[in-house]
Amino acid sequence: MTAHLQLALLALLIGIVVSVPLGVVISRVRWLEHPVLGLASIVQTVPSLALLAIMVPLLALLGLPSIGFLPAFIALTLYSVLPVLRNTVTGLAGVDPALIEAARGVGMTKRQQLWQVELPLAMPVLIAGVRTATVWTVGMATLSTPVGAPSLGNYIFSGLQTRNLNSVLVGCVAAALLALTLDALVRLIAAGWEHQRRSLLLPALAVLSGLYLYAGVTLGRTLSPTREREIVIGAKTFTEQYILSEILARQITHRTGLAARVAQSLGSTVAFDALRTGGIDAYVDYSGTIWATVMHREPGPPREEVLRGVESYLEGTHDIKMAGSLGFENAYALAMRRDKAEALGVRTISDVVPHASEMTIGGDYEFFQRAEWKTIRDRYGIGFKTERSMDPSLMYQAVANGSVDMISAFSTDGRIAAYDLVLIEDDKGAIPPYDAIVLVGKKAGGRADVLNALQELSGTIDAEAMRRMNLAVDAEKQHPATVAQSFLDSLWTNKR
Amino acid sequence: MIEVRGLCKSFGDVTAVRDVSFTVPDGDLLVLVGGSGSGKTTTLKMVNRLIEPTSGAVRIDDQDARALPDHLLRRRIGYVFQKVGLFPHLTVFDNIAIPLRLLGRPASEIRERVNELLDLVELDRSLAFRRPQALSGGQEQRVGVARGLAARPKILLLDEPFGALDPLVRDRLQQSFLQLRRSLGFTGIFVTHDMAEALLLADRIAVMQDGVLVQIGTPPELLKFPANPYVERLLETPRRQARTFDALAGAKP
């Protein structure tokens, strides 16, 4: 909530500070109106999630922190510009020319005309723009979770992922309430100002400045240098990652006493870029993902070789250390309903080829773009009737209820057993091995205590254990942190 | 004293005012009369440079109007607008106070002066903290006049100030205005399309037609020697009204 407030309030403030003067300039220099408003409109037509996502590579390109507060803040600010800008221009254009002449007639300078007549008269329209921007910004701030800025979106994203409806509701309702509260504050301030009612204006202003003060102070604390000693663990957008990131964070805190925080629901490549650029300090990735997506290598070599290849590549090229593999594989695997597989007599991907033209396949957002998918198609010469991208949390349900015939499952997902799905064997070895590996960035990699703590986790989680933990979250609705803690409790007891 | 010499104004291809010259001696009121599009308002606005002339010059008290930055010039000249021009986001008090505040007068003086002005234009002081929207048309225009007079300007320009008012209110305001002139003695230019109003208020009348000044003179001079048929037609209306009125009154038993 605090992080959400920081993001939204600061983005709004800067948005207003930028767009009101810009609006004034535009209304003075008429030929600027179309280009500037056009540009702002284009920014607005970019889907909000895409705008946030595009900030990550853009900032990385500029050598700025590409994960966390900055990309979310910039995207939100851009988004808040248009409504305020447009309403400033409209409001100023709507001022009766007779009143502007009257202002000139009584002897006001240009500046006095603007401050004493034009802006006050444009204020109601301008305020309406600010209110629109407020609601948009607060709403859109929930989408900043995947770029690594914590927000109320964390509840929504992780709730969707772990099918925890309550968590989704908490996120939605809180964001809506926040939007309504801020909107009401702006409205009160506007009304108080317009009717010169101090009793309305002062309390509303006080509450708003209080919120700003709170957001500013807490933000200052988060961004202050003490944060240097905090370890940030990344997590991609699925259950297993939530659990593993909690395990990593708690293990580090337990062994080293350092504060460790989890940055949840990062996009897959966002997580890697974040590690590379220091936005996060460690996370769990999978050898095959690095092999195919980052190194652009063909699958084929055996498990051990891939693992070593990945390790030396990361160390050599990106200064990223591998603190061991956790002991299980989470492979991409095609899965379908057991009854359907049996009816078609399908056991391997080769068996699927003749039926594929009649089948629909569902995959997570990145699957159909990934090197693995291309390799599968090339090796097997397989072509499905339809390829459908969907949220990984909905994928399993979709195949279970027959909306799609086949999905790109994760082999450790607890829902494979829960929905009685079978994994289709990759008989031509098109999919590389996916050992879960702990990757550590430059900063944390330089600390022996952190590395040791993480290395202690090597080989402690087998596929069965991971599947059980995933199921505990997905089916039994336990919190990822709880599952992580009970795993660590038994780990620490056994070590003793 | 206001001296206007060879004033011309073109908007693109259209010439709105062509070679207009006149002088308003101190304490005099000149009324500019003409139909719509005759250039009378444009001429008025060139006096305080709300519109910059294409050519020609305006001298105020023997000083070229262009010698000062335009906003400083306007602060010395009272102006009453056709569409009233009161600011809807300000109270009556604040509207009247604007010229004083622009001149940087102290708050206590402003308070005193605004009350004085409200009395002067015969407005109840209790109206001071209303918004203009809460006033009647006549009250609004009184506020407009008060604002024009606020800084005790030696010169007052009025652009059809009573044009939109109903006849009774208009008559009352005209009487008030005559009284104000007698007590304050400012120099003024008053624009109207109503010849009856011009005859009532003016020391001298200037008639404009199609951007040209066709005649200038005292009301008796105009009545006796109208310069052309247009001036004659303008004078015909009040004359006929007076005759009809007399005839009706005389016919009564």
mmCIF file of N, CA, C and O in Angstrom, chain A residues 96 98-109 112-113 116-118 120-121 193-196, chain B residues 45 48-51 70-71 74-75 77 79 81 83 85-90 98-99 102 131 147:
data_model
loop_
_atom_site.group_PDB
_atom_site.id
_atom_site.type_symbol
_atom_site.label_atom_id
_atom_site.label_comp_id
_atom_site.label_asym_id
_atom_site.label_seq_id
_atom_site.Cartn_x
_atom_site.Cartn_y
_atom_site.Cartn_z
ATOM 1 N N ASP A 96 -13.714 32.895 -21.769
ATOM 2 C CA ASP A 96 -14.398 33.875 -22.609
ATOM 3 C C ASP A 96 -13.422 34.968 -23.060
ATOM 4 O O ASP A 96 -12.798 35.628 -22.226
ATOM 5 N N ALA A 98 -13.942 37.802 -24.063
ATOM 6 C CA ALA A 98 -14.329 39.108 -23.517
ATOM 7 C C ALA A 98 -13.676 39.344 -22.155
ATOM 8 O O ALA A 98 -13.310 40.473 -21.814
ATOM 9 N N LEU A 99 -13.505 38.242 -21.382
ATOM 10 C CA LEU A 99 -12.893 38.402 -20.057
ATOM 11 C C LEU A 99 -11.390 38.630 -20.175
ATOM 12 O O LEU A 99 -10.797 39.345 -19.369
ATOM 13 N N ILE A 100 -10.787 38.001 -21.187
ATOM 14 C CA ILE A 100 -9.353 38.240 -21.390
ATOM 15 C C ILE A 100 -9.142 39.690 -21.811
ATOM 16 O O ILE A 100 -8.221 40.367 -21.345
ATOM 17 N N GLU A 101 -10.050 40.189 -22.669
ATOM 18 C CA GLU A 101 -9.939 41.591 -23.065
ATOM 19 C C GLU A 101 -10.153 42.502 -21.851
ATOM 20 O O GLU A 101 -9.452 43.505 -21.678
ATOM 21 N N ALA A 102 -11.100 42.108 -21.012
ATOM 22 C CA ALA A 102 -11.332 42.905 -19.799
ATOM 23 C C ALA A 102 -10.080 42.933 -18.933
ATOM 24 O O ALA A 102 -9.716 43.972 -18.376
ATOM 25 N N ALA A 103 -9.397 41.772 -18.850
ATOM 26 C CA ALA A 103 -8.177 41.714 -18.050
ATOM 27 C C ALA A 103 -7.111 42.641 -18.628
ATOM 28 O O ALA A 103 -6.413 43.341 -17.896
ATOM 29 N N ARG A 104 -7.017 42.635 -19.955
ATOM 30 C CA ARG A 104 -6.073 43.554 -20.588
ATOM 31 C C ARG A 104 -6.519 44.996 -20.324
ATOM 32 O O ARG A 104 -5.711 45.874 -20.041
ATOM 33 N N GLY A 105 -7.837 45.200 -20.454
ATOM 34 C CA GLY A 105 -8.389 46.546 -20.336
ATOM 35 C C GLY A 105 -8.129 47.199 -18.991
ATOM 36 O O GLY A 105 -7.943 48.412 -18.917
ATOM 37 N N VAL A 106 -8.123 46.406 -17.914
ATOM 38 C CA VAL A 106 -7.860 47.009 -16.606
ATOM 39 C C VAL A 106 -6.366 47.174 -16.374
ATOM 40 O O VAL A 106 -5.965 47.685 -15.329
ATOM 41 N N GLY A 107 -5.545 46.703 -17.317
ATOM 42 C CA GLY A 107 -4.110 46.965 -17.210
ATOM 43 C C GLY A 107 -3.298 45.828 -16.649
ATOM 44 O O GLY A 107 -2.255 46.049 -16.042
ATOM 45 N N MET A 108 -3.766 44.575 -16.848
ATOM 46 C CA MET A 108 -2.961 43.453 -16.373
ATOM 47 C C MET A 108 -1.879 43.133 -17.388
ATOM 48 O O MET A 108 -2.075 43.249 -18.591
ATOM 49 N N THR A 109 -0.723 42.681 -16.882
ATOM 50 C CA THR A 109 0.315 42.182 -17.773
ATOM 51 C C THR A 109 -0.088 40.777 -18.219
ATOM 52 O O THR A 109 -1.012 40.182 -17.667
ATOM 53 N N GLN A 112 -0.076 38.490 -15.320
ATOM 54 C CA GLN A 112 -1.210 38.701 -14.416
ATOM 55 C C GLN A 112 -2.499 38.157 -15.019
ATOM 56 O O GLN A 112 -3.334 37.605 -14.314
ATOM 57 N N GLN A 113 -2.644 38.324 -16.338
ATOM 58 C CA GLN A 113 -3.826 37.755 -16.995
ATOM 59 C C GLN A 113 -3.891 36.259 -16.765
ATOM 60 O O GLN A 113 -4.943 35.706 -16.442
ATOM 61 N N GLN A 116 -4.253 35.566 -12.713
ATOM 62 C CA GLN A 116 -5.419 36.104 -12.006
ATOM 63 C C GLN A 116 -6.725 35.821 -12.727
ATOM 64 O O GLN A 116 -7.791 35.852 -12.108
ATOM 65 N N VAL A 117 -6.656 35.575 -14.026
ATOM 66 C CA VAL A 117 -7.905 35.392 -14.761
ATOM 67 C C VAL A 117 -7.979 34.035 -15.464
ATOM 68 O O VAL A 117 -8.876 33.245 -15.205
ATOM 69 N N GLU A 118 -6.989 33.755 -16.331
ATOM 70 C CA GLU A 118 -7.136 32.571 -17.166
ATOM 71 C C GLU A 118 -7.068 31.273 -16.372
ATOM 72 O O GLU A 118 -7.949 30.427 -16.481
ATOM 73 N N PRO A 120 -7.446 30.703 -13.050
ATOM 74 C CA PRO A 120 -8.598 30.481 -12.169
ATOM 75 C C PRO A 120 -9.865 30.082 -12.926
ATOM 76 O O PRO A 120 -10.612 29.228 -12.468
ATOM 77 N N LEU A 121 -10.069 30.676 -14.093
ATOM 78 C CA LEU A 121 -11.283 30.345 -14.839
ATOM 79 C C LEU A 121 -11.182 28.966 -15.487
ATOM 80 O O LEU A 121 -12.187 28.295 -15.681
ATOM 81 N N TRP A 193 -11.656 25.524 -2.712
ATOM 82 C CA TRP A 193 -10.982 26.663 -3.322
ATOM 83 C C TRP A 193 -11.981 27.527 -4.071
ATOM 84 O O TRP A 193 -11.979 28.752 -3.956
ATOM 85 N N GLU A 194 -12.867 26.876 -4.795
ATOM 86 C CA GLU A 194 -13.799 27.612 -5.643
ATOM 87 C C GLU A 194 -14.767 28.440 -4.806
ATOM 88 O O GLU A 194 -15.093 29.568 -5.148
ATOM 89 N N HIS A 195 -15.243 27.838 -3.714
ATOM 90 C CA HIS A 195 -16.225 28.559 -2.896
ATOM 91 C C HIS A 195 -15.571 29.296 -1.737
ATOM 92 O O HIS A 195 -16.260 29.751 -0.832
ATOM 93 N N GLN A 196 -14.222 29.328 -1.773
ATOM 94 C CA GLN A 196 -13.497 30.039 -0.716
ATOM 95 C C GLN A 196 -13.909 29.552 0.667
ATOM 96 O O GLN A 196 -14.131 30.340 1.572
ATOM 97 N N LYS B 45 -11.080 51.422 -28.705
ATOM 98 C CA LYS B 45 -10.062 50.504 -28.193
ATOM 99 C C LYS B 45 -8.650 50.919 -28.605
ATOM 100 O O LYS B 45 -7.680 50.500 -27.972
ATOM 101 N N ASN B 48 -6.829 53.259 -25.791
ATOM 102 C CA ASN B 48 -5.999 52.694 -24.705
ATOM 103 C C ASN B 48 -5.208 51.475 -25.185
ATOM 104 O O ASN B 48 -4.755 50.669 -24.399
ATOM 105 N N ARG B 49 -5.090 51.353 -26.501
ATOM 106 C CA ARG B 49 -4.235 50.345 -27.133
ATOM 107 C C ARG B 49 -4.660 48.911 -26.865
ATOM 108 O O ARG B 49 -3.840 47.990 -26.882
ATOM 109 N N LEU B 50 -5.985 48.692 -26.592
ATOM 110 C CA LEU B 50 -6.478 47.313 -26.620
ATOM 111 C C LEU B 50 -6.348 46.796 -28.045
ATOM 112 O O LEU B 50 -6.176 45.619 -28.283
ATOM 113 N N ILE B 51 -6.460 47.729 -28.996
ATOM 114 C CA ILE B 51 -6.149 47.441 -30.391
ATOM 115 C C ILE B 51 -5.076 48.439 -30.816
ATOM 116 O O ILE B 51 -5.202 49.631 -30.538
ATOM 117 N N ASP B 70 1.984 49.138 -22.773
ATOM 118 C CA ASP B 70 0.532 49.256 -22.899
ATOM 119 C C ASP B 70 -0.219 49.008 -21.592
ATOM 120 O O ASP B 70 -1.212 49.659 -21.300
ATOM 121 N N HIS B 71 0.276 48.039 -20.740
ATOM 122 C CA HIS B 71 -0.493 47.770 -19.517
ATOM 123 C C HIS B 71 -0.434 48.940 -18.530
ATOM 124 O O HIS B 71 -1.375 49.187 -17.793
ATOM 125 N N ARG B 74 -2.951 51.497 -19.670
ATOM 126 C CA ARG B 74 -4.340 51.119 -19.369
ATOM 127 C C ARG B 74 -4.684 51.297 -17.895
ATOM 128 O O ARG B 74 -5.827 51.483 -17.534
ATOM 129 N N ARG B 75 -3.676 51.186 -17.028
ATOM 130 C CA ARG B 75 -3.953 51.369 -15.607
ATOM 131 C C ARG B 75 -4.321 52.813 -15.291
ATOM 132 O O ARG B 75 -4.924 53.097 -14.270
ATOM 133 N N ILE B 77 -6.158 54.644 -17.347
ATOM 134 C CA ILE B 77 -7.393 54.970 -18.046
ATOM 135 C C ILE B 77 -8.483 54.007 -17.601
ATOM 136 O O ILE B 77 -8.318 52.792 -17.690
ATOM 137 N N TYR B 79 -11.916 51.923 -17.862
ATOM 138 C CA TYR B 79 -12.567 51.324 -19.036
ATOM 139 C C TYR B 79 -13.802 50.569 -18.569
ATOM 140 O O TYR B 79 -13.745 49.766 -17.637
ATOM 141 N N PHE B 81 -16.764 48.003 -19.934
ATOM 142 C CA PHE B 81 -16.922 47.120 -21.085
ATOM 143 C C PHE B 81 -18.376 46.927 -21.493
ATOM 144 O O PHE B 81 -19.282 46.976 -20.670
ATOM 145 N N LYS B 83 -19.748 44.072 -22.617
ATOM 146 C CA LYS B 83 -20.325 42.867 -22.006
ATOM 147 C C LYS B 83 -19.985 42.825 -20.523
ATOM 148 O O LYS B 83 -19.755 41.761 -19.954
ATOM 149 N N GLY B 85 -17.830 42.468 -18.487
ATOM 150 C CA GLY B 85 -16.449 42.070 -18.258
ATOM 151 C C GLY B 85 -16.068 41.922 -16.802
ATOM 152 O O GLY B 85 -14.909 42.079 -16.449
ATOM 153 N N LEU B 86 -17.058 41.616 -15.953
ATOM 154 C CA LEU B 86 -16.708 41.314 -14.559
ATOM 155 C C LEU B 86 -16.202 39.884 -14.494
ATOM 156 O O LEU B 86 -16.672 39.020 -15.222
ATOM 157 N N PHE B 87 -15.220 39.622 -13.614
ATOM 158 C CA PHE B 87 -14.647 38.291 -13.528
ATOM 159 C C PHE B 87 -15.517 37.427 -12.628
ATOM 160 O O PHE B 87 -15.703 37.732 -11.455
ATOM 161 N N PRO B 88 -16.045 36.342 -13.181
ATOM 162 C CA PRO B 88 -17.026 35.538 -12.435
ATOM 163 C C PRO B 88 -16.426 34.832 -11.226
ATOM 164 O O PRO B 88 -17.157 34.423 -10.334
ATOM 165 N N HIS B 89 -15.093 34.659 -11.189
ATOM 166 C CA HIS B 89 -14.498 33.938 -10.061
ATOM 167 C C HIS B 89 -14.144 34.880 -8.914
ATOM 168 O O HIS B 89 -13.625 34.446 -7.894
ATOM 169 N N LEU B 90 -14.412 36.172 -9.106
ATOM 170 C CA LEU B 90 -14.101 37.130 -8.041
ATOM 171 C C LEU B 90 -15.385 37.753 -7.511
ATOM 172 O O LEU B 90 -16.385 37.854 -8.231
ATOM 173 N N ILE B 98 -9.623 45.473 -8.424
ATOM 174 C CA ILE B 98 -8.521 45.095 -9.326
ATOM 175 C C ILE B 98 -7.615 46.269 -9.731
ATOM 176 O O ILE B 98 -6.391 46.195 -9.546
ATOM 177 N N PRO B 99 -8.173 47.377 -10.256
ATOM 178 C CA PRO B 99 -7.272 48.455 -10.698
ATOM 179 C C PRO B 99 -6.420 48.994 -9.552
ATOM 180 O O PRO B 99 -5.252 49.349 -9.755
ATOM 181 N N LEU B 102 -3.669 46.481 -8.844
ATOM 182 C CA LEU B 102 -2.633 46.528 -9.884
ATOM 183 C C LEU B 102 -1.704 47.706 -9.658
ATOM 184 O O LEU B 102 -0.537 47.670 -10.029
ATOM 185 N N ARG B 131 -20.934 37.163 -5.717
ATOM 186 C CA ARG B 131 -20.315 36.974 -7.032
ATOM 187 C C ARG B 131 -21.157 37.726 -8.067
ATOM 188 O O ARG B 131 -22.368 37.897 -7.876
ATOM 189 N N ARG B 147 -15.677 49.875 -11.167
ATOM 190 C CA ARG B 147 -14.323 49.390 -11.438
ATOM 191 C C ARG B 147 -13.576 50.366 -12.353
ATOM 192 O O ARG B 147 -12.393 50.652 -12.146
#
